[in-house]
Amino acid sequence: MLEKTYDPKSAEPRLYAKWESSGAFAPTEDPAAEPFCLVIPPPNVTGSLHIGHALNNTLQDVLTRFERMRGKAALWLPGTDHAGIATQMVVERQLAAEGNVSRRDMGRDAFIAKVWEWKASSAGTIQNQLRRLGASCDWSRERFTLDEGLSQAVRKVFVALHKQGLIYRDKRLVNWDPQFQTAISDLEVETREVQGKMWHFAYPLEGEAIDGVSEIVIATTRPETMLGDGAVAVHPDDPRYQKFIGRFVRLPIADRLIPIIADEYPDPEKGSGAVKITGAHDFNDFQVAARHGLSLISIMDEQAKMAGPIPERYLGLDRYVARKRVIAEIEEMGLLRLIEDKLIAQPFGDRSGVVIEPFLTDQWYVDAHTLAQPAIKAVENGDMVFEPRNWEKTYFEWLRNIQPWCVSRQLWWGHRIPAWHGPDGTIFVEESEAEAKAAALAHYGHETVLKQDEDVLDTWFSSALWPFSTLGWPQDTSDLARFYPTHTLVTGFDIIFFWVARMMMMGLHFKGEVPFKRVFINALVRDDKGQKMSKSKGNVLDPLDLIDEFGCDALRFTFTAMSGQARDIKLSRQRIEGYRNFGTKLWNAARFSQMNECLREDGFDPGAAKQIINRWIRGETVKTVLAVTKALEACAFDVAAQALYRFVWNVFCDWYLELAKPILNGDDGEAKAETRAMTAWALDVCLKLLHPVMPFVTEELWGKLAEFGAARDGMLITAQWPVFPEAWLDAEAEAEIDWVIALVSEVRSIRSEMNVPPSARAPLTLVGAGDVAKARLVRNRDLIVSLGRLESVKEADVAPAGAVPFVIEEVTAALSIAGFIDLAAEKARLAKEIANFAGDIERTAKKLDNPDFVARAREDVVEDNRERLAESKIAKAKLESAMDRLIALG
RNA sequence: GGGCGGCUAGCUCAGCUGGUUAGAGCACCUCGUUUACACCGAGGGGGUCGGGGGUUCGAAUCCCUCGCCGCCCA
């Protein structure tokens, strides 16, 4: 006998271990099985499971379990990401906290060894947390972005793209993070508006004044960069400055002559209309400098300290210290003209949080523009679809305006760039040092010393290959042949650019096919007030705590139920608690069925059921199967969850089991046997349908219930998803049970309103029943009596005096509860009912009186309204005559 | 500045290929231990669907406009 409640704490680890050891997570070897593959968005190898992972992985698991039960070769491929900057940052911080020397003092090899050590000690955390979540991924195929196979894929891709001219080395401005001392990509820069200032400096004109003007005033938000100015630019159409074009100004402090040039870039409306051009420290200025052939003067080092051809007193100063000094000196020289407050858009490193410096360096770039074209086309023509669809706009917008992707990072943790530099600067890009040496030998005609590029690749470079590198590429593996393209990718909208778009580019380029056919964008989990969860706000909900408190299934059901089209999920404990209760409800339904000996029967054919309630629940079950299947196919997770919840609680428990009780407790042996078997059958279907969402409690019940009745042939995880003939739908049974439910509901409602004690049993009289209603009554009399707590149900030509009437279709029912009737309350109830019908009649009649409606509305809509009007009129008349009798009574 | 969401019951949300008296869960009120379940059962109250305009026989649903909230890109 089942316990009164389900205990997730003991069941979950036991069941997971059983699944895992059974091999159920691996895709079936059956060659006829249709492949279904998901690749996990690889979490940081040293990370831990946060609420967003919990949501994301729950949805992946729902899909995987669903398709596995549908007989597909379902593969959910797990793995982790080395997460370059993030991991290196953590380890550097840890070293500092422990009082160790910095990574630079430690040296590259020693530092990398430290990171691997850290990885070894913290790896496995997230994998075990995914297990707690019930993730049915195939751990035997687990990959890591820095493992040998994936590293080989990275090298091969880099070399191939280089040979195709799609990866190249370029000297240009990059976003430089002075904290980590590395280049980062545009995507890793966060622009924030901050309160800043605009300084107006006068640059003295060299030579004779023009019309008495002997200076040009420029405006800048970054005074310290003036030391690297290469020109002053003015708009060619700006009448104030036209006459100065071609002349020179003497750059204060630096004491250099720089030209006044004409360019479209300066906006005459802004500042003074003249701008300083510092090509090595500003992206816009870089363009201007390139147009005019200006030399680029770099005046900072990797740490954003002042350096280069500048006055000695500035060397080594922090950029902000230098700023103050420049302003002070300019002021001293009498050249400071104005200081304005101004909101400025300032770039910050998304990881370091420090202000990014445009910095002139040599870096490796991917020609993203070229690779983007097929990626755009594939979504345009539907080879890959976003779900929800709207996200494709975001995707298109970014890809259509894509810039070269800077992929080199001056970090140590990551894939070393497979490029070797010769003594004369020639670069040999090859997959191995041996090949580079061979290439060098061919180039130089003799052996030379080569030095491998110091840099590593952007983490997202290896992630971009994930859908095929994890399947074994560049080897021709059977997995690759079978599972590429993968089916669905489930991920968050925050990495559409970082990851989804880049996988599309690389997948299409190297495999000639999209990496996945569908991308489901899951929502962002926020707290119950709609705020983003963050440690600093202290509003973080730890999924593992929630699992401890409510059980894993409750959390999973919550995520599933809340995954609609919305972009945010506001997670509240109350909601999780509600779904925990749902699990308990299911558990108790199973307990009930067990207590009533509802055993599964071999060879039981639901299609042959005779009892009306059994025919009805069979139909309801089929409807639910259809609804849930359709919803899961479409990633309409909330729709699936709602259909499951309603069916299990409001249909199966609230009505079917209640309707079954009189039969199970009665003495019609045949009816009892059929009802027992049907209950067991329907419960099994519930377990199957719920399993993708609530794997643990369903598997537990599956096992517990297997101790009785017909034998099972395996665990629920690999059970077959239900598919039933539509012939099992039963309109007649549905109409009949709906009628019974309406009748019983009315009786209950009246009892409650009239405060009839639960113990009081009243007779119910039906007046004016047609043949159908009479037949229904005969078949369901016991059920109605039992559920309505009635004394009896009879037919009569007239309602007994003093009974409370209500109308069900053509029948007037009268509940004899004399002694409990409060005359005033009953009059009020009747008046309200009559008013309801009157309102309905008025609305419907108004429509039908409108010739346009009758002429233009769809035929069936008009017909519905006609029927409705007729029914309402009859019901109203019946209630009115009851009201008359009541008034006559006194 | 461009783009994308959202605004429906006290709260969280569904409904939005136009056509029931606009639904659910939670919360609230009343009643109830009838041998599955109080993590429960029965009943009930509660919304002029953000404002305005338009299309239509008919609008929460389609179009326009305004307002507020949020996100992304520049």
Coordinates of C-alpha atoms in Angstrom, one line a residue, chain A residues 305-791:
Chain A
K305 CA 48.5 53.7 -18.7
M306 CA 50.1 56.6 -20.7
A307 CA 52.9 55.5 -23.0
G308 CA 54.4 56.3 -26.3
P309 CA 55.6 59.6 -27.9
I310 CA 54.4 61.9 -25.2
P311 CA 56.0 64.3 -22.7
E312 CA 58.0 62.3 -20.2
R313 CA 56.0 63.6 -17.2
Y314 CA 53.0 61.7 -18.5
L315 CA 54.6 58.3 -19.0
G316 CA 53.1 55.6 -16.8
L317 CA 50.2 57.7 -15.6
D318 CA 46.8 56.1 -15.3
R319 CA 44.5 57.4 -18.0
Y320 CA 42.3 59.2 -15.5
V321 CA 45.2 60.7 -13.7
A322 CA 46.5 61.9 -17.0
R323 CA 43.1 63.4 -17.8
K324 CA 43.2 65.6 -14.7
R325 CA 46.7 66.7 -15.5
V326 CA 45.9 67.6 -19.1
I327 CA 42.9 69.7 -18.0
A328 CA 45.0 71.4 -15.3
E329 CA 47.8 72.2 -17.8
I330 CA 45.4 73.4 -20.4
E331 CA 43.8 75.7 -17.9
E332 CA 47.2 77.0 -16.8
M333 CA 48.0 77.8 -20.4
G334 CA 44.8 79.7 -20.6
L335 CA 43.4 77.4 -23.2
L336 CA 40.4 76.0 -21.3
R337 CA 37.3 77.6 -22.9
L338 CA 34.3 75.7 -21.4
I339 CA 33.3 72.7 -19.4
E340 CA 29.8 71.2 -19.9
D341 CA 28.0 68.4 -18.2
K342 CA 27.1 65.7 -20.6
L343 CA 25.6 62.2 -20.7
I344 CA 28.0 60.0 -22.5
A345 CA 27.7 56.5 -23.7
Q346 CA 30.6 54.7 -22.2
P347 CA 31.8 51.2 -23.0
F348 CA 32.4 48.7 -20.2
G349 CA 33.8 45.1 -20.3
D350 CA 30.9 42.8 -19.5
R351 CA 33.1 40.6 -17.3
S352 CA 35.6 43.1 -15.9
G353 CA 33.3 46.0 -15.5
V354 CA 36.1 48.5 -16.4
V355 CA 36.0 51.1 -19.1
I356 CA 37.0 49.6 -22.4
E357 CA 39.8 51.4 -24.3
P358 CA 39.9 51.4 -28.1
F359 CA 43.3 50.1 -28.7
L360 CA 45.5 49.6 -31.8
T361 CA 46.7 46.0 -32.0
D362 CA 47.2 43.1 -34.3
Q363 CA 44.4 40.6 -33.9
W364 CA 42.8 37.7 -35.8
Y365 CA 39.5 38.4 -37.4
V366 CA 36.8 36.2 -38.9
D367 CA 35.0 37.5 -41.9
A368 CA 31.6 37.3 -40.3
H369 CA 29.9 39.1 -43.1
T370 CA 30.6 36.4 -45.6
L371 CA 29.7 33.6 -43.3
A372 CA 26.5 35.4 -42.3
Q373 CA 24.9 35.3 -45.7
P374 CA 24.0 31.6 -45.7
A375 CA 22.9 31.9 -42.1
I376 CA 20.5 34.6 -43.0
K377 CA 19.2 32.7 -46.0
A378 CA 18.6 29.5 -43.9
V379 CA 16.2 31.3 -41.6
E380 CA 14.6 33.3 -44.5
N381 CA 13.7 30.1 -46.3
G382 CA 12.7 28.2 -43.2
D383 CA 15.5 25.6 -42.9
M384 CA 15.7 26.9 -39.4
V385 CA 12.9 28.4 -37.4
F386 CA 12.7 30.3 -34.3
E387 CA 10.1 29.5 -31.7
P388 CA 8.6 32.0 -30.9
R389 CA 9.0 33.3 -34.4
N390 CA 9.6 36.9 -33.4
W391 CA 13.2 36.2 -32.5
E392 CA 14.2 35.9 -36.1
K393 CA 13.9 39.7 -36.4
T394 CA 16.6 40.1 -33.7
Y395 CA 18.7 37.5 -35.5
F396 CA 18.3 39.1 -38.9
E397 CA 19.0 42.6 -37.6
W398 CA 22.3 41.5 -36.1
L399 CA 23.5 39.4 -39.0
R400 CA 22.7 42.0 -41.6
N401 CA 24.8 44.5 -39.8
I402 CA 27.6 42.2 -38.6
Q403 CA 31.1 43.4 -38.2
P404 CA 34.4 41.4 -38.4
W405 CA 34.6 39.1 -35.4
C406 CA 37.8 39.6 -33.4
V407 CA 38.6 36.0 -32.2
S408 CA 42.0 36.4 -30.6
R409 CA 42.3 36.9 -26.9
Q410 CA 45.4 37.7 -24.9
L411 CA 44.5 35.1 -22.4
W412 CA 46.0 31.8 -21.5
W413 CA 43.0 29.6 -20.8
G414 CA 41.6 28.4 -24.2
H415 CA 42.5 27.1 -27.6
R416 CA 45.9 28.3 -28.6
I417 CA 45.8 29.9 -32.0
P418 CA 47.3 27.4 -34.5
A419 CA 49.6 30.0 -36.1
W420 CA 53.4 30.0 -36.0
H421 CA 55.5 33.1 -36.6
G422 CA 58.7 32.9 -38.5
P423 CA 61.7 35.1 -37.8
D424 CA 60.8 37.6 -40.6
G425 CA 57.2 37.8 -39.5
T426 CA 55.8 35.3 -41.9
I427 CA 52.9 33.5 -40.4
F428 CA 52.2 29.8 -40.9
V429 CA 48.7 28.7 -40.0
E430 CA 48.6 25.0 -39.8
E431 CA 46.9 22.3 -37.7
S432 CA 50.1 21.3 -35.9
E433 CA 53.6 22.5 -35.3
A434 CA 55.0 19.8 -37.5
E435 CA 52.9 21.0 -40.4
A436 CA 53.9 24.6 -39.7
K437 CA 57.5 23.6 -39.7
A438 CA 57.1 21.8 -43.0
A439 CA 55.4 24.9 -44.4
A440 CA 58.2 27.1 -43.1
L441 CA 60.8 24.8 -44.6
A442 CA 59.1 25.1 -48.0
H443 CA 59.0 28.8 -47.6
Y444 CA 62.5 29.6 -46.4
G445 CA 64.3 26.6 -47.9
H446 CA 65.8 25.8 -44.6
E447 CA 65.0 25.0 -41.0
T448 CA 64.0 27.9 -38.9
V449 CA 62.8 28.6 -35.4
L450 CA 59.1 29.2 -35.2
K451 CA 57.2 30.7 -32.4
Q452 CA 53.5 29.8 -31.8
D453 CA 51.1 32.7 -31.5
E454 CA 50.7 33.5 -27.9
D455 CA 47.0 34.2 -28.1
V456 CA 44.0 31.9 -27.6
L457 CA 40.7 32.0 -29.3
D458 CA 37.4 33.5 -28.1
T459 CA 35.5 30.9 -26.1
W460 CA 32.6 31.3 -28.5
F461 CA 34.8 30.2 -31.4
S462 CA 34.7 26.6 -30.0
S463 CA 31.1 26.9 -29.0
A464 CA 30.2 27.8 -32.5
L465 CA 31.3 24.3 -33.6
W466 CA 29.4 22.6 -30.8
P467 CA 26.6 20.9 -32.8
F468 CA 29.0 19.0 -35.0
S469 CA 32.2 18.9 -33.0
T470 CA 30.4 17.1 -30.2
L471 CA 29.2 14.5 -32.7
G472 CA 32.7 13.6 -33.7
W473 CA 33.6 16.0 -36.5
P474 CA 36.1 16.2 -38.2
Q475 CA 35.9 12.4 -38.0
D476 CA 33.2 10.8 -40.1
T477 CA 31.4 9.2 -37.1
S478 CA 28.2 7.4 -37.2
D479 CA 26.8 9.8 -34.7
L480 CA 27.6 12.7 -37.0
A481 CA 25.9 11.0 -39.9
R482 CA 22.9 10.1 -37.8
F483 CA 22.3 13.1 -35.6
Y484 CA 23.4 16.1 -37.7
P485 CA 21.5 18.4 -38.2
T486 CA 20.3 18.2 -34.7
H487 CA 16.6 18.8 -34.2
T488 CA 15.9 21.5 -31.6
L489 CA 18.1 23.9 -29.7
V490 CA 16.7 25.3 -26.4
T491 CA 18.4 28.4 -25.2
G492 CA 18.0 31.9 -23.9
F493 CA 17.6 35.0 -26.0
D494 CA 20.7 36.6 -24.5
I495 CA 22.9 34.3 -26.5
I496 CA 21.2 34.5 -29.9
F497 CA 24.2 36.6 -31.2
F498 CA 27.0 35.1 -29.1
W499 CA 26.0 31.5 -29.9
V500 CA 23.0 30.7 -32.1
A501 CA 24.1 32.9 -35.0
R502 CA 27.6 31.7 -34.9
M503 CA 26.6 28.1 -34.8
M504 CA 24.5 28.8 -37.8
M505 CA 27.4 30.3 -39.7
M506 CA 29.9 27.6 -38.8
G507 CA 27.4 24.7 -39.2
L508 CA 26.4 25.9 -42.7
H509 CA 29.9 26.6 -43.8
F510 CA 31.5 23.3 -42.6
K511 CA 28.5 20.9 -42.9
G512 CA 26.5 22.6 -45.6
E513 CA 23.4 22.1 -43.5
V514 CA 21.9 24.0 -40.6
P515 CA 23.0 22.8 -37.2
F516 CA 19.5 22.6 -35.9
K517 CA 16.0 22.9 -37.5
R518 CA 14.4 24.8 -34.7
V519 CA 15.5 27.1 -31.9
F520 CA 13.2 27.4 -28.9
I521 CA 14.0 30.6 -27.0
N522 CA 13.2 30.1 -23.4
A523 CA 12.3 32.9 -21.0
L524 CA 14.4 34.7 -18.5
V525 CA 13.6 33.7 -14.9
R526 CA 13.0 36.6 -12.6
D527 CA 11.9 36.8 -9.0
D528 CA 8.3 37.1 -8.0
K529 CA 8.5 40.9 -8.3
G530 CA 9.8 40.7 -11.8
Q531 CA 13.3 41.6 -11.0
K532 CA 16.3 39.9 -12.5
M533 CA 17.9 37.6 -9.9
S534 CA 21.3 38.6 -8.7
K535 CA 23.5 37.8 -5.8
S536 CA 23.8 41.5 -4.9
K537 CA 20.1 41.9 -4.7
G538 CA 19.8 38.8 -2.6
N539 CA 16.8 37.6 -4.5
V540 CA 18.3 34.5 -6.0
L541 CA 16.4 31.3 -5.7
D542 CA 18.6 28.3 -5.8
P543 CA 17.1 25.5 -7.8
L544 CA 18.6 22.9 -5.6
D545 CA 17.0 24.4 -2.5
L546 CA 13.7 24.4 -4.3
I547 CA 14.2 20.8 -5.3
D548 CA 15.0 19.9 -1.6
E549 CA 11.9 21.7 -0.5
F550 CA 9.2 20.8 -3.0
G551 CA 10.7 17.9 -5.0
C552 CA 12.2 18.1 -8.5
D553 CA 8.9 17.3 -10.3
A554 CA 7.2 20.3 -8.7
L555 CA 9.9 22.6 -9.9
R556 CA 9.9 21.1 -13.4
F557 CA 6.2 21.3 -13.7
T558 CA 6.3 24.9 -12.7
F559 CA 8.9 25.8 -15.4
T560 CA 6.9 23.8 -17.9
A561 CA 3.6 25.5 -17.0
M562 CA 5.1 28.9 -17.2
S563 CA 6.9 28.5 -20.5
G564 CA 4.6 30.2 -22.8
Q565 CA 5.3 33.0 -25.2
A566 CA 6.2 35.4 -22.5
R567 CA 9.9 36.5 -22.2
D568 CA 9.9 36.5 -18.5
I569 CA 9.0 34.0 -15.9
K570 CA 8.2 35.4 -12.5
L571 CA 8.9 32.5 -10.2
S572 CA 7.1 32.3 -6.9
R573 CA 7.4 29.6 -4.3
Q574 CA 3.6 29.5 -4.1
R575 CA 3.3 28.3 -7.6
I576 CA 5.9 25.6 -7.0
E577 CA 4.0 24.5 -3.9
G578 CA 0.8 24.3 -6.0
Y579 CA 2.4 21.9 -8.4
R580 CA 3.9 19.9 -5.5
N581 CA 0.3 19.5 -4.4
F582 CA -0.6 18.3 -7.9
G583 CA 2.0 15.6 -7.6
T584 CA 0.5 14.5 -4.3
K585 CA -2.9 14.5 -6.0
L586 CA -1.7 12.1 -8.6
W587 CA -0.1 10.0 -5.9
N588 CA -3.3 9.7 -4.1
A589 CA -5.3 8.9 -7.2
A590 CA -2.9 6.0 -7.5
R591 CA -3.3 5.1 -3.9
F592 CA -7.1 5.1 -4.4
S593 CA -6.8 2.8 -7.4
Q594 CA -4.6 0.5 -5.4
M595 CA -7.0 0.4 -2.5
N596 CA -9.9 -0.4 -4.8
E597 CA -7.9 -3.2 -6.5
C598 CA -7.8 -1.4 -9.8
L599 CA -5.4 -3.8 -11.4
R600 CA -4.0 -3.6 -14.8
E601 CA -5.3 -6.3 -17.0
D602 CA -3.6 -8.0 -19.8
G603 CA -5.6 -7.8 -22.9
F604 CA -8.0 -5.2 -21.5
D605 CA -9.5 -3.3 -24.4
P606 CA -10.8 0.1 -23.5
G607 CA -12.5 0.2 -26.9
A608 CA -14.9 -2.5 -25.7
A609 CA -15.9 -0.7 -22.6
K610 CA -19.7 -0.8 -21.9
Q611 CA -20.1 1.4 -18.8
I612 CA -21.0 4.9 -19.7
I613 CA -18.4 6.5 -17.4
N614 CA -15.8 4.2 -18.8
R615 CA -16.6 5.2 -22.3
W616 CA -16.5 8.8 -21.2
I617 CA -13.1 8.7 -19.5
R618 CA -11.7 6.7 -22.4
G619 CA -12.7 9.6 -24.7
E620 CA -11.4 12.2 -22.3
T621 CA -8.1 10.4 -22.1
V622 CA -7.8 10.2 -25.9
K623 CA -8.5 14.0 -26.1
T624 CA -5.8 14.6 -23.6
V625 CA -3.3 12.5 -25.4
L626 CA -4.0 14.4 -28.6
A627 CA -3.7 17.7 -26.9
V628 CA -0.5 17.0 -25.0
T629 CA 1.2 15.4 -28.0
K630 CA 0.3 18.3 -30.2
A631 CA 1.5 20.8 -27.6
L632 CA 4.8 19.2 -27.0
E633 CA 5.5 18.8 -30.7
A634 CA 5.1 22.6 -31.0
C635 CA 7.1 23.4 -27.8
A636 CA 3.8 24.8 -26.4
F637 CA 4.9 23.7 -22.9
D638 CA 2.4 25.7 -21.0
V639 CA -0.5 24.3 -23.1
A640 CA 0.7 20.7 -22.4
A641 CA 1.0 21.4 -18.7
Q642 CA -2.4 22.9 -18.5
A643 CA -4.0 20.0 -20.4
L644 CA -2.3 17.5 -18.0
Y645 CA -3.3 19.4 -14.9
R646 CA -6.9 19.7 -15.9
F647 CA -7.2 16.1 -17.0
V648 CA -5.6 14.6 -13.9
W649 CA -7.2 16.8 -11.3
N650 CA -10.4 18.2 -12.7
V651 CA -11.4 15.3 -14.9
F652 CA -9.9 12.1 -13.6
C653 CA -9.8 12.8 -9.9
D654 CA -12.8 15.2 -9.4
W655 CA -15.2 13.3 -11.6
Y656 CA -14.2 10.0 -12.9
L657 CA -13.0 8.5 -9.6
E658 CA -16.0 10.0 -7.9
L659 CA -18.3 8.5 -10.5
A660 CA -16.5 5.2 -10.2
K661 CA -17.0 5.0 -6.5
P662 CA -20.6 3.8 -6.5
I663 CA -19.7 1.1 -9.0
L664 CA -16.6 0.0 -7.2
N665 CA -18.6 -0.2 -4.0
G666 CA -21.6 -1.7 -5.7
D667 CA -22.4 -5.3 -6.6
D668 CA -22.5 -5.3 -10.3
G669 CA -19.5 -7.6 -10.8
E670 CA -19.1 -7.0 -14.5
A671 CA -19.3 -3.2 -14.2
K672 CA -16.9 -3.3 -11.3
A673 CA -14.4 -5.3 -13.2
E674 CA -14.5 -3.1 -16.2
T675 CA -14.2 0.0 -14.1
R676 CA -11.2 -1.3 -12.2
A677 CA -9.4 -2.1 -15.4
M678 CA -10.3 1.2 -16.9
T679 CA -9.1 3.1 -13.9
A680 CA -5.8 1.3 -14.0
W681 CA -5.5 1.9 -17.7
A682 CA -6.3 5.6 -17.5
L683 CA -3.9 6.0 -14.6
D684 CA -1.2 4.4 -16.7
V685 CA -1.9 6.9 -19.4
C686 CA -1.6 9.7 -17.0
L687 CA 1.8 8.5 -15.8
K688 CA 3.0 8.2 -19.4
L689 CA 1.7 11.7 -20.4
L690 CA 3.2 13.2 -17.3
H691 CA 6.5 11.5 -17.4
P692 CA 8.4 14.0 -19.6
V693 CA 7.4 16.8 -17.2
M694 CA 7.4 14.9 -13.8
P695 CA 9.7 12.0 -14.4
F696 CA 10.3 11.0 -10.8
V697 CA 6.9 10.6 -9.3
T698 CA 5.6 9.0 -12.4
E699 CA 8.4 6.5 -12.5
E700 CA 8.0 5.8 -8.9
L701 CA 4.3 5.1 -9.3
W702 CA 4.9 3.1 -12.4
G703 CA 7.2 0.9 -10.3
K704 CA 5.0 0.7 -7.3
L705 CA 1.9 -0.2 -9.3
A706 CA 3.8 -2.9 -11.1
E707 CA 3.8 -4.8 -7.9
F708 CA 0.1 -5.6 -8.7
G709 CA -1.8 -6.6 -11.8
A710 CA -0.4 -7.5 -15.1
A711 CA 3.4 -7.5 -15.6
R712 CA 5.2 -4.5 -17.0
D713 CA 7.9 -4.8 -19.6
G714 CA 10.2 -2.1 -18.4
M715 CA 10.6 1.3 -16.8
L716 CA 8.4 4.2 -17.6
I717 CA 11.2 6.2 -19.1
T718 CA 11.3 3.8 -22.1
A719 CA 7.6 3.1 -22.1
Q720 CA 5.7 3.8 -25.3
W721 CA 4.0 7.1 -25.7
P722 CA 0.2 6.5 -26.0
V723 CA -1.4 6.7 -29.4
F724 CA -5.1 5.8 -29.5
P725 CA -7.7 5.5 -32.3
E726 CA -10.0 8.4 -32.6
A727 CA -12.8 5.9 -32.7
W728 CA -12.3 5.9 -28.9
L729 CA -13.8 9.3 -28.7
D730 CA -17.4 9.0 -27.7
A731 CA -19.7 11.9 -28.3
E732 CA -22.7 10.2 -26.8
A733 CA -21.0 9.3 -23.5
E734 CA -19.5 12.8 -23.4
A735 CA -22.9 14.4 -23.7
E736 CA -24.4 12.0 -21.1
I737 CA -21.7 12.5 -18.5
D738 CA -21.7 16.3 -19.1
W739 CA -25.5 16.1 -18.3
V740 CA -24.9 14.2 -15.1
I741 CA -22.2 16.6 -14.1
A742 CA -24.4 19.6 -14.7
L743 CA -27.2 18.0 -12.8
V744 CA -25.0 17.1 -9.8
S745 CA -23.3 20.5 -9.8
E746 CA -26.7 22.2 -9.7
V747 CA -27.9 20.1 -6.8
R748 CA -24.7 20.8 -4.9
S749 CA -24.9 24.5 -5.6
I750 CA -28.5 24.7 -4.3
R751 CA -27.6 22.7 -1.2
S752 CA -24.8 25.0 -0.5
E753 CA -26.8 28.2 -1.1
M754 CA -29.7 26.9 1.0
N755 CA -27.4 25.7 3.7
V756 CA -28.6 22.2 3.6
P757 CA -26.5 20.1 6.0
P758 CA -24.3 17.5 4.3
S759 CA -26.1 14.8 6.2
A760 CA -29.6 15.7 4.9
R761 CA -30.7 13.6 1.9
A762 CA -33.4 15.1 -0.3
P763 CA -35.4 13.7 -3.1
L764 CA -35.0 15.1 -6.6
T765 CA -37.8 15.1 -9.1
L766 CA -37.4 15.5 -12.8
V767 CA -40.2 17.0 -14.7
G768 CA -40.7 17.0 -18.5
A769 CA -37.8 14.6 -19.3
G770 CA -37.6 13.5 -22.9
D771 CA -36.6 10.0 -23.9
V772 CA -32.9 10.8 -23.9
A773 CA -33.0 12.3 -20.4
K774 CA -35.1 9.4 -19.2
A775 CA -32.6 6.9 -20.5
R776 CA -29.8 8.9 -19.0
L777 CA -31.5 8.9 -15.7
V778 CA -32.0 5.1 -15.7
R779 CA -28.3 4.5 -16.5
N780 CA -26.9 7.0 -14.0
R781 CA -29.5 7.1 -11.2
D782 CA -27.1 5.7 -8.6
L783 CA -24.3 8.0 -9.5
I784 CA -26.6 11.1 -9.3
V785 CA -28.0 10.0 -6.0
S786 CA -24.6 9.3 -4.6
L787 CA -22.8 12.5 -5.8
G788 CA -25.7 14.7 -5.1
R789 CA -26.2 13.2 -1.7
L790 CA -29.8 12.7 -2.6
E791 CA -32.4 10.5 -1.1

